[in-house]
Amino acid sequence: EVQLVESGGGLIQPGGSLRLSCAASGFTFTNYVMSWVRQAPGKGLEWVSAISGTSLSTYYADSVKGRFTISRDNSKNTLYLQMNSLRAEDTAVYYCAKGQRGILAAGILEYWGQGTLVSVSS
Amino acid sequence: EIVMTQSPATLSVSPGERATLSCRASQSVSSDLAWYQQKPGQAPRLLIYGASTRATGIPARFSGSGSGTEFTLTISSLQSEDFAVYYCQQYNNWPPITFGQGTRLEIK
């Protein structure tokens, strides 16, 4: 059974940093592109970032480029999102998601974690 | 960036009736279109990918159609557990992956 469990969220002041983690199990982690998707309170879904199985390729939404860094440790089956220079508009539930195999299919988010809430406020 | 637009924003339907949700892409995404269901307090769940292929475990009352720029999600004979928010998403030209703004399906 595929499981994705996020952690690391919390209350942080504007300008601060936070690192989210997503522990994966139930599949061969290194074989899949992984993504982060966020959802601001009462709003829709916004894709944030993705990383290839080998970490050779990383992708970011314009809204977080230069501030967020996605990474993964395949030996620990764990995905990370380092968030720096946080802003109020980064307040959201952050989900990690597993893509299907394939270049385009990696964008099909077939499994999601339960999410972790990041609140940016003074 | 491909912009996804869903309509209507809110759809009121009675249990047992059919619901039809629409999604339009700002440019062709071929059949690289997915639908997700999200219930309050829960993560999104993949329903449909490839515009018309049901994901594992998704009941047959959910069906998707369309290609290019116009897509439809149909839920035949609505059950109580189907009232939720539905999002379409394109993966034809990413990054970025882009979602529609969602359609809230509510009980009439």
XYZ file of N, CA and C in Angstrom:
690
model
N 0.843 -1.191 0.000
C 0.000 0.000 0.000
C 0.882 1.246 0.000
N 0.610 2.148 -0.938
C 1.365 3.395 -1.005
C 0.968 4.294 0.160
N 1.971 4.818 0.844
C 1.725 5.789 1.913
C 2.687 6.956 1.767
N 2.152 8.151 1.940
C 2.937 9.376 1.933
C 2.561 10.155 3.180
N 3.550 10.448 4.006
C 3.277 11.116 5.278
C 4.147 12.360 5.378
N 3.498 13.525 5.330
C 4.199 14.796 5.432
C 4.392 15.204 6.888
N 5.429 15.987 7.118
C 5.683 16.547 8.447
C 6.498 17.820 8.272
N 6.613 18.571 9.361
C 7.465 19.752 9.343
C 6.739 21.077 9.264
N 5.430 21.042 9.107
C 4.695 22.288 9.043
C 4.605 22.971 10.400
N 4.130 24.208 10.390
C 3.987 24.946 11.643
C 3.826 26.421 11.386
N 3.860 27.173 12.492
C 3.746 28.627 12.422
C 5.144 29.241 12.317
N 5.334 30.103 11.349
C 6.640 30.716 11.124
C 6.444 32.182 10.765
N 7.371 33.008 11.183
C 7.282 34.437 10.896
C 7.683 34.730 9.454
N 7.149 35.805 8.885
C 7.572 36.195 7.526
C 9.084 36.364 7.470
N 9.659 35.871 6.368
C 11.104 35.896 6.194
C 11.808 34.676 6.730
N 11.093 33.857 7.469
C 11.694 32.675 8.070
C 11.808 31.507 7.107
N 12.338 30.407 7.648
C 12.568 29.195 6.851
C 11.934 27.999 7.535
N 11.609 27.020 6.710
C 10.993 25.793 7.200
C 11.348 24.679 6.228
N 11.530 23.472 6.744
C 11.759 22.332 5.862
C 10.673 21.301 6.077
N 9.988 20.974 5.004
C 8.970 19.932 5.035
C 9.584 18.601 4.605
N 9.052 17.539 5.162
C 9.470 16.192 4.784
C 8.256 15.379 4.373
N 8.490 14.388 3.536
C 7.430 13.468 3.119
C 8.035 12.072 3.092
N 7.614 11.241 4.024
C 8.109 9.870 4.105
C 7.240 8.974 3.234
N 7.879 8.262 2.322
C 7.160 7.429 1.367
C 7.380 5.952 1.657
N 6.363 5.161 1.393
C 6.477 3.712 1.541
C 5.488 3.034 0.611
N 5.736 1.740 0.358
C 4.813 0.955 -0.443
C 5.097 0.961 -1.928
N 6.191 1.590 -2.342
C 6.570 1.585 -3.753
C 8.068 1.851 -3.861
N 8.620 1.628 -5.035
C 10.054 1.853 -5.264
C 10.275 3.340 -5.496
N 10.605 4.020 -4.430
C 10.637 5.483 -4.385
C 11.485 6.077 -5.502
N 12.638 5.506 -5.747
C 13.587 6.085 -6.691
C 13.066 6.086 -8.127
N 12.028 5.315 -8.405
C 11.524 5.188 -9.776
C 10.526 6.267 -10.172
N 10.148 7.142 -9.248
C 9.040 8.051 -9.502
C 9.383 9.512 -9.259
N 8.840 10.341 -10.169
C 8.839 11.778 -9.941
C 7.900 12.080 -8.779
N 8.336 12.957 -7.911
C 7.524 13.387 -6.774
C 7.277 14.886 -6.858
N 6.100 15.285 -6.413
C 5.709 16.688 -6.459
C 5.253 17.189 -5.102
N 5.298 18.504 -4.951
C 4.639 19.213 -3.849
C 3.528 20.072 -4.457
N 2.368 20.017 -3.827
C 1.214 20.817 -4.233
C 0.686 21.493 -2.973
N 0.283 22.745 -3.080
C -0.222 23.432 -1.897
C -1.634 23.949 -2.126
N -2.281 24.224 -1.000
C -3.658 24.706 -1.034
C -3.832 25.737 0.064
N -3.961 26.996 -0.317
C -4.210 28.055 0.654
C -5.598 27.862 1.257
N -5.825 28.362 2.457
C -7.117 28.164 3.131
C -8.290 28.608 2.265
N -9.216 27.693 2.009
C -10.404 28.002 1.229
C -10.172 28.185 -0.258
N -8.970 27.878 -0.736
C -8.622 28.097 -2.133
C -8.392 26.782 -2.864
N -8.002 26.881 -4.134
C -7.773 25.711 -4.959
C -6.359 25.176 -4.834
N -6.047 24.232 -5.702
C -4.761 23.555 -5.683
C -3.742 24.292 -6.538
N -2.529 24.395 -6.024
C -1.433 25.040 -6.749
C -0.210 24.126 -6.722
N 0.232 23.694 -7.882
C 1.459 22.911 -7.959
C 2.645 23.797 -7.595
N 3.565 23.249 -6.802
C 4.690 24.025 -6.289
C 6.009 23.599 -6.922
N 6.272 22.289 -6.928
C 7.591 21.833 -7.340
C 7.558 20.342 -7.623
N 8.527 19.871 -8.409
C 8.658 18.446 -8.680
C 10.129 18.095 -8.834
N 10.434 16.809 -8.629
C 11.812 16.340 -8.740
C 11.820 14.959 -9.361
N 12.768 14.725 -10.246
C 12.875 13.419 -10.884
C 13.393 12.384 -9.890
N 13.288 11.123 -10.271
C 13.677 10.043 -9.381
C 15.143 10.071 -8.983
N 15.975 10.525 -9.901
C 17.415 10.576 -9.650
C 17.880 11.916 -9.113
N 16.955 12.850 -8.947
C 17.240 14.228 -8.505
C 17.964 15.056 -9.562
N 18.134 14.517 -10.765
C 18.839 15.267 -11.807
C 18.033 16.466 -12.289
N 16.710 16.335 -12.222
C 15.853 17.417 -12.709
C 14.931 17.896 -11.604
N 14.871 19.215 -11.471
C 13.941 19.815 -10.518
C 13.152 20.902 -11.236
N 11.940 21.120 -10.776
C 11.034 22.056 -11.428
C 10.308 22.862 -10.347
N 10.030 24.129 -10.668
C 9.397 25.015 -9.679
C 8.342 25.896 -10.325
N 7.317 26.205 -9.562
C 6.386 27.253 -9.952
C 7.100 28.595 -9.841
N 6.701 29.543 -10.684
C 7.329 30.868 -10.644
C 7.173 31.511 -9.273
N 6.077 31.216 -8.606
C 5.772 31.848 -7.321
C 6.753 31.464 -6.213
N 7.498 30.379 -6.402
C 8.419 29.930 -5.350
C 9.866 29.827 -5.839
N 10.075 30.037 -7.117
C 11.411 29.886 -7.683
C 12.389 30.825 -6.998
N 13.528 30.289 -6.617
C 14.541 31.086 -5.939
C 14.382 31.123 -4.433
N 13.237 30.667 -3.925
C 13.002 30.658 -2.470
C 12.872 29.239 -1.926
N 12.291 28.354 -2.716
C 12.074 26.970 -2.290
C 13.045 26.053 -3.019
N 13.444 24.982 -2.330
C 14.307 23.968 -2.943
C 13.746 22.592 -2.642
N 13.515 21.831 -3.683
C 13.042 20.458 -3.537
C 14.234 19.513 -3.586
N 14.174 18.475 -2.793
C 15.236 17.470 -2.806
C 14.654 16.142 -2.344
N 15.452 15.108 -2.462
C 15.003 13.793 -2.013
C 16.207 12.981 -1.577
N 15.965 12.050 -0.663
C 16.983 11.111 -0.208
C 16.415 9.725 -0.488
N 16.850 9.136 -1.578
C 16.286 7.843 -1.966
C 16.678 6.726 -1.004
N 17.752 6.906 -0.259
C 18.138 5.885 0.728
C 17.197 5.884 1.923
N 16.519 7.019 2.104
C 15.568 7.141 3.226
C 14.129 7.200 2.739
N 13.907 7.063 1.426
C 12.555 7.159 0.853
C 11.845 8.426 1.330
N 12.543 9.532 1.289
C 12.005 10.781 1.822
C 12.189 11.930 0.837
N 11.127 12.704 0.703
C 11.093 13.904 -0.124
C 11.133 15.115 0.795
N 11.792 16.175 0.350
C 11.903 17.385 1.166
C 11.490 18.620 0.371
N 11.104 19.649 1.119
C 10.904 20.964 0.530
C 11.471 21.979 1.510
N 12.587 22.584 1.136
C 13.185 23.650 1.934
C 12.572 24.969 1.499
N 11.942 25.658 2.433
C 11.243 26.903 2.132
C 11.927 28.046 2.858
N 12.475 28.980 2.099
C 13.149 30.152 2.660
C 12.388 31.421 2.303
N 12.705 32.490 2.985
C 12.089 33.802 2.704
C 10.571 33.686 2.618
N 9.995 33.047 3.610
C 8.561 32.773 3.570
C 7.740 34.048 3.666
N 6.624 34.026 2.963
C 5.709 35.158 2.896
C 4.336 34.727 3.383
N 3.515 35.701 3.713
C 2.158 35.393 4.164
C 1.407 34.569 3.111
N 1.655 34.854 1.858
C 0.942 34.149 0.784
C 1.407 32.709 0.582
N 2.427 32.296 1.326
C 2.841 30.896 1.292
C 2.037 30.050 2.290
N 1.195 30.704 3.072
C 0.354 29.978 4.017
C -0.568 29.018 3.270
N -0.473 27.746 3.611
C -1.226 26.719 2.892
C -1.006 25.361 3.536
N -1.854 24.428 3.157
C -1.565 23.018 3.397
C -0.693 22.539 2.243
N 0.408 21.897 2.596
C 1.337 21.397 1.581
C 1.207 19.881 1.503
N 0.926 19.411 0.293
C 0.797 17.984 0.034
C 1.988 17.491 -0.774
N 2.478 16.302 -0.453
C 3.376 15.645 -1.397
C 2.551 14.650 -2.201
N 2.973 14.408 -3.425
C 2.207 13.551 -4.322
C 3.151 12.750 -5.205
N 2.736 11.546 -5.485
C 3.510 10.633 -6.336
C 2.948 10.652 -7.748
N 3.831 10.818 -8.726
C 3.398 10.764 -10.100
C 3.409 9.351 -10.639
N 2.757 9.156 -11.773
C 2.841 7.863 -12.447
C 4.156 7.804 -13.224
N 4.508 6.620 -13.697
C 5.754 6.467 -14.460
C 5.568 7.010 -15.867
N 6.604 7.646 -16.359
C 6.557 8.213 -17.702
C 6.768 9.717 -17.634
N 7.250 10.262 -18.768
C 7.587 11.689 -18.771
C 6.355 12.548 -18.552
N 5.326 12.347 -19.363
C 4.097 13.115 -19.158
C 3.315 12.592 -17.977
N 3.284 11.263 -17.842
C 2.478 10.641 -16.788
C 2.972 11.014 -15.397
N 4.206 11.483 -15.301
C 4.704 11.941 -14.010
C 3.858 13.077 -13.470
N 3.123 13.716 -14.361
C 2.236 14.788 -13.946
C 0.869 14.321 -13.491
N 0.627 13.017 -13.552
C -0.615 12.443 -13.018
C -0.340 12.118 -11.563
N -0.991 12.826 -10.670
C -0.689 12.725 -9.233
C -1.592 11.663 -8.630
N -1.114 10.418 -8.637
C -1.998 9.295 -8.313
C -2.116 9.028 -6.824
N -1.159 9.435 -6.036
C -1.256 9.278 -4.584
C -0.817 10.567 -3.913
N -1.527 10.908 -2.854
C -1.268 12.136 -2.112
C -1.119 11.816 -0.630
N -0.302 12.611 0.041
C -0.263 12.526 1.499
C -1.430 13.290 2.099
N -1.477 13.321 3.418
C -2.588 13.977 4.114
C -2.356 15.484 4.261
N -1.135 15.922 3.996
C -0.823 17.347 4.030
C -0.286 17.815 5.370
N 0.464 18.903 5.319
C 0.967 19.550 6.524
C 0.755 21.046 6.364
N 0.275 21.699 7.424
C -0.105 23.099 7.357
C 1.079 23.999 7.684
N 1.327 24.943 6.803
C 2.334 25.977 7.027
C 1.605 27.314 7.162
N 1.818 27.984 8.279
C 1.205 29.290 8.524
C 2.307 30.324 8.673
N 2.276 31.327 7.820
C 3.290 32.379 7.859
C 2.626 33.647 8.376
N 2.999 34.024 9.581
C 2.365 35.172 10.217
C 3.246 35.702 11.330
N 3.163 36.993 11.563
C 3.907 37.602 12.665
C 3.044 37.661 13.921
N 2.181 29.223 -19.934
C 1.445 28.404 -18.975
C 0.024 28.160 -19.463
N -0.415 26.928 -19.373
C -1.778 26.576 -19.792
C -2.741 26.879 -18.654
N -3.755 27.663 -18.973
C -4.760 28.034 -17.985
C -5.961 27.095 -18.124
N -6.376 26.534 -16.989
C -7.524 25.629 -16.960
C -8.707 26.363 -16.327
N -9.859 26.309 -16.974
C -11.048 27.004 -16.486
C -12.185 26.013 -16.344
N -12.737 25.953 -15.134
C -13.826 25.028 -14.855
C -15.157 25.759 -14.731
N -16.201 25.072 -15.144
C -17.547 25.631 -14.995
C -18.545 24.515 -14.725
N -19.613 24.818 -13.942
C -19.767 26.068 -13.195
C -18.901 26.053 -11.937
N -18.892 27.151 -11.217
C -18.155 27.188 -9.955
C -18.839 26.314 -8.910
N -20.154 26.341 -8.908
C -20.956 25.520 -8.005
C -22.077 24.870 -8.798
N -22.310 23.602 -8.524
C -23.356 22.844 -9.201
C -24.227 22.184 -8.145
N -25.513 22.445 -8.196
C -26.463 21.860 -7.243
C -27.260 20.770 -7.945
N -27.145 19.551 -7.424
C -27.791 18.396 -8.049
C -28.396 17.517 -6.956
N -29.505 16.902 -7.263
C -30.150 16.008 -6.298
C -29.524 14.624 -6.349
N -29.488 13.936 -5.211
C -28.993 12.552 -5.208
C -29.764 11.707 -6.210
N -29.041 10.853 -6.901
C -29.650 9.999 -7.907
C -29.650 10.593 -9.299
N -29.426 11.888 -9.399
C -29.390 12.538 -10.697
C -27.969 12.540 -11.250
N -27.862 13.042 -12.483
C -26.569 13.091 -13.176
C -25.955 14.477 -13.016
N -24.632 14.512 -12.845
C -23.900 15.775 -12.780
C -22.899 15.836 -13.924
N -22.824 16.994 -14.560
C -21.882 17.202 -15.656
C -21.026 18.426 -15.348
N -19.724 18.208 -15.240
C -18.779 19.272 -14.908
C -17.893 19.511 -16.128
N -17.566 20.769 -16.377
C -16.795 21.128 -17.568
C -15.441 21.712 -17.211
N -14.516 21.525 -18.116
C -13.157 22.032 -17.954
C -12.648 22.424 -19.334
N -12.072 23.601 -19.400
C -11.552 24.099 -20.673
C -10.088 24.500 -20.496
N -9.259 24.128 -21.473
C -7.844 24.506 -21.463
C -7.612 25.667 -22.414
N -6.663 26.526 -22.061
C -6.381 27.704 -22.884
C -5.686 27.346 -24.196
N -5.136 26.140 -24.274
C -4.596 25.601 -25.519
C -4.716 24.087 -25.450
N -4.538 23.435 -26.564
C -4.744 21.996 -26.582
C -3.809 21.278 -25.612
N -4.399 20.331 -24.859
C -3.616 19.462 -23.986
C -3.766 18.012 -24.418
N -4.226 17.824 -25.665
C -4.478 16.479 -26.184
C -5.432 15.760 -25.222
N -5.067 14.584 -24.754
C -5.893 13.882 -23.759
C -5.206 13.828 -22.409
N -4.245 14.722 -22.208
C -3.446 14.709 -20.978
C -4.122 15.525 -19.884
N -5.261 15.003 -19.452
C -6.135 15.715 -18.536
C -6.566 14.761 -17.435
N -6.469 15.233 -16.203
C -6.870 14.429 -15.045
C -7.949 15.162 -14.259
N -8.740 14.387 -13.542
C -9.759 14.913 -12.631
C -9.481 14.384 -11.228
N -9.681 15.250 -10.231
C -9.501 14.897 -8.832
C -10.754 15.274 -8.049
N -10.994 14.519 -7.008
C -12.087 14.798 -6.070
C -11.472 15.164 -4.730
N -11.997 16.194 -4.100
C -11.523 16.551 -2.764
C -12.705 16.799 -1.840
N -12.710 16.078 -0.739
C -13.718 16.272 0.296
C -13.126 17.124 1.406
N -13.970 17.797 2.191
C -13.454 18.693 3.243
C -12.490 17.983 4.184
N -11.346 18.620 4.414
C -10.363 18.085 5.341
C -9.564 16.910 4.819
N -9.746 16.577 3.543
C -9.038 15.432 2.968
C -8.146 15.880 1.809
N -7.184 15.027 1.489
C -6.345 15.261 0.321
C -7.141 14.982 -0.949
N -6.736 15.565 -2.053
C -7.375 15.224 -3.328
C -7.169 13.750 -3.654
N -8.098 13.204 -4.430
C -8.018 11.812 -4.876
C -8.134 11.787 -6.390
N -7.241 11.065 -7.030
C -7.280 10.936 -8.488
C -8.484 10.115 -8.904
N -9.291 10.676 -9.807
C -10.443 9.968 -10.342
C -10.196 9.447 -11.761
N -9.752 10.347 -12.602
C -9.653 10.112 -14.043
C -8.316 10.642 -14.538
N -7.671 9.916 -15.455
C -6.513 10.445 -16.149
C -6.619 10.041 -17.611
N -5.788 10.655 -18.436
C -5.921 10.403 -19.868
C -7.284 10.803 -20.394
N -7.900 11.760 -19.725
C -9.221 12.310 -20.046
C -10.375 11.353 -19.780
N -10.124 10.041 -19.852
C -11.256 9.115 -19.761
C -10.957 7.809 -19.024
N -9.755 7.611 -18.543
C -9.390 6.376 -17.853
C -9.613 6.518 -16.361
N -10.447 5.657 -15.817
C -10.684 5.714 -14.368
C -9.464 5.185 -13.612
N -9.129 5.858 -12.538
C -8.044 5.400 -11.669
C -8.499 4.160 -10.901
N -7.550 3.484 -10.303
C -7.837 2.260 -9.564
C -8.879 2.497 -8.475
N -9.903 1.665 -8.477
C -10.901 1.720 -7.423
C -12.000 2.753 -7.607
N -11.975 3.487 -8.700
C -12.989 4.514 -8.930
C -14.230 3.874 -9.553
N -15.398 4.135 -8.969
C -16.626 3.507 -9.476
C -16.950 3.908 -10.908
N -17.672 3.021 -11.580
C -17.988 3.221 -12.995
C -18.943 4.383 -13.228
N -19.581 4.897 -12.171
C -20.478 6.035 -12.364
C -19.707 7.318 -12.697
N -18.398 7.298 -12.496
C -17.552 8.423 -12.882
C -17.013 8.165 -14.296
N -17.223 9.135 -15.185
C -16.682 8.990 -16.530
C -16.164 10.334 -17.024
N -15.121 10.275 -17.833
C -14.546 11.479 -18.389
C -14.529 11.408 -19.904
N -14.612 12.577 -20.520
C -14.578 12.628 -21.975
C -13.935 13.927 -22.425
N -13.637 13.980 -23.729
C -13.076 15.189 -24.300
C -11.642 15.016 -24.754
N -11.184 15.994 -25.502
C -9.794 16.054 -25.944
C -9.540 17.453 -26.463
N -8.276 17.790 -26.576
C -7.943 19.125 -27.056
C -8.104 20.166 -25.964
N -9.181 20.938 -26.044
C -9.391 22.004 -25.063
C -10.674 21.864 -24.256
N -11.535 20.935 -24.592
C -12.823 20.816 -23.916
C -12.981 19.430 -23.298
N -13.286 19.413 -22.005
C -13.383 18.154 -21.262
C -14.604 18.165 -20.360
N -15.089 16.967 -20.081
C -16.267 16.814 -19.237
C -16.062 15.660 -18.272
N -16.472 15.884 -17.034
C -16.568 14.821 -16.035
C -18.053 14.612 -15.768
N -18.500 13.387 -15.936
C -19.898 13.054 -15.691
C -19.988 12.068 -14.539
N -20.876 12.378 -13.626
C -21.164 11.460 -12.527
C -22.630 11.064 -12.664
N -22.852 9.816 -12.998
C -24.225 9.365 -13.175
C -24.762 8.939 -11.813
N -26.021 9.162 -11.586
C -26.680 8.722 -10.369
C -25.868 9.071 -9.118
N -25.868 10.335 -8.754
C -25.062 10.841 -7.649
C -25.382 10.147 -6.336
N -24.322 9.763 -5.654
C -24.429 9.207 -4.309
C -24.040 10.291 -3.298
N -24.428 10.095 -2.058
C -24.168 11.112 -1.029
C -22.677 11.394 -0.885
N -21.848 10.376 -1.091
C -20.405 10.544 -0.918
C -19.750 11.273 -2.089
N -20.507 11.584 -3.137
C -19.944 12.247 -4.304
C -19.961 13.765 -4.183
N -20.624 14.287 -3.170
C -20.689 15.740 -3.034
C -19.358 16.219 -2.447
N -18.668 17.003 -3.268
C -17.273 17.360 -2.983
C -16.864 18.445 -3.974
N -15.586 18.805 -3.936
C -15.029 19.726 -4.938
C -14.227 18.911 -5.946
N -14.374 19.250 -7.202
C -13.694 18.531 -8.278
C -12.765 19.485 -9.029
N -11.551 19.004 -9.287
C -10.551 19.790 -9.998
C -10.102 19.056 -11.261
N -9.955 19.818 -12.344
C -9.273 19.261 -13.497
C -7.827 19.748 -13.488
N -6.971 19.043 -14.189
C -5.535 19.338 -14.172
C -4.922 18.858 -15.478
N -4.075 19.681 -16.077
C -3.396 19.263 -17.302
C -1.967 18.864 -17.006
N -1.483 17.864 -17.740
C -0.091 17.447 -17.611
C 0.541 17.282 -18.990
N -0.059 17.917 -19.968
C 0.474 17.821 -21.328
C 1.732 18.634 -21.517
N 1.750 19.788 -20.889
C 2.859 20.713 -21.064
C 3.242 21.225 -19.679
N 4.145 20.464 -19.037
C 4.553 20.867 -17.691
C 6.047 20.742 -17.579
N 6.734 21.517 -16.747
C 6.085 22.405 -15.779
C 5.623 23.702 -16.425
N 4.631 24.384 -15.794
C 4.012 23.930 -14.558
C 2.820 23.022 -14.791
N 2.559 22.140 -13.861
C 1.278 21.447 -13.784
C 0.255 22.503 -13.384
N -0.884 22.528 -14.070
C -1.883 23.544 -13.752
C -3.245 22.903 -13.508
N -3.932 23.462 -12.513
C -5.251 22.998 -12.100
C -6.303 24.040 -12.467
N -7.532 23.572 -12.669
C -8.651 24.470 -12.708
C -8.957 24.969 -11.303
N -9.854 25.922 -11.215
C -10.155 26.534 -9.916
C -11.125 25.707 -9.086
N -11.673 24.659 -9.687
C -12.556 23.749 -8.958
C -14.038 23.998 -9.199
N -14.809 22.931 -9.124
C -16.276 23.000 -9.141
C -16.782 22.340 -7.865
N -17.567 23.088 -7.115
C -18.164 22.531 -5.896
C -19.489 21.880 -6.259
N -19.607 20.599 -5.982
C -20.833 19.853 -6.252
C -21.593 19.731 -4.945
N -22.750 20.366 -4.892
C -23.507 20.383 -3.640
C -24.871 19.736 -3.815
N -25.422 19.353 -2.679
C -26.725 18.690 -2.682
C -27.829 19.720 -2.904
N -28.705 19.422 -3.849
C -29.841 20.305 -4.128
C -30.979 19.985 -3.196
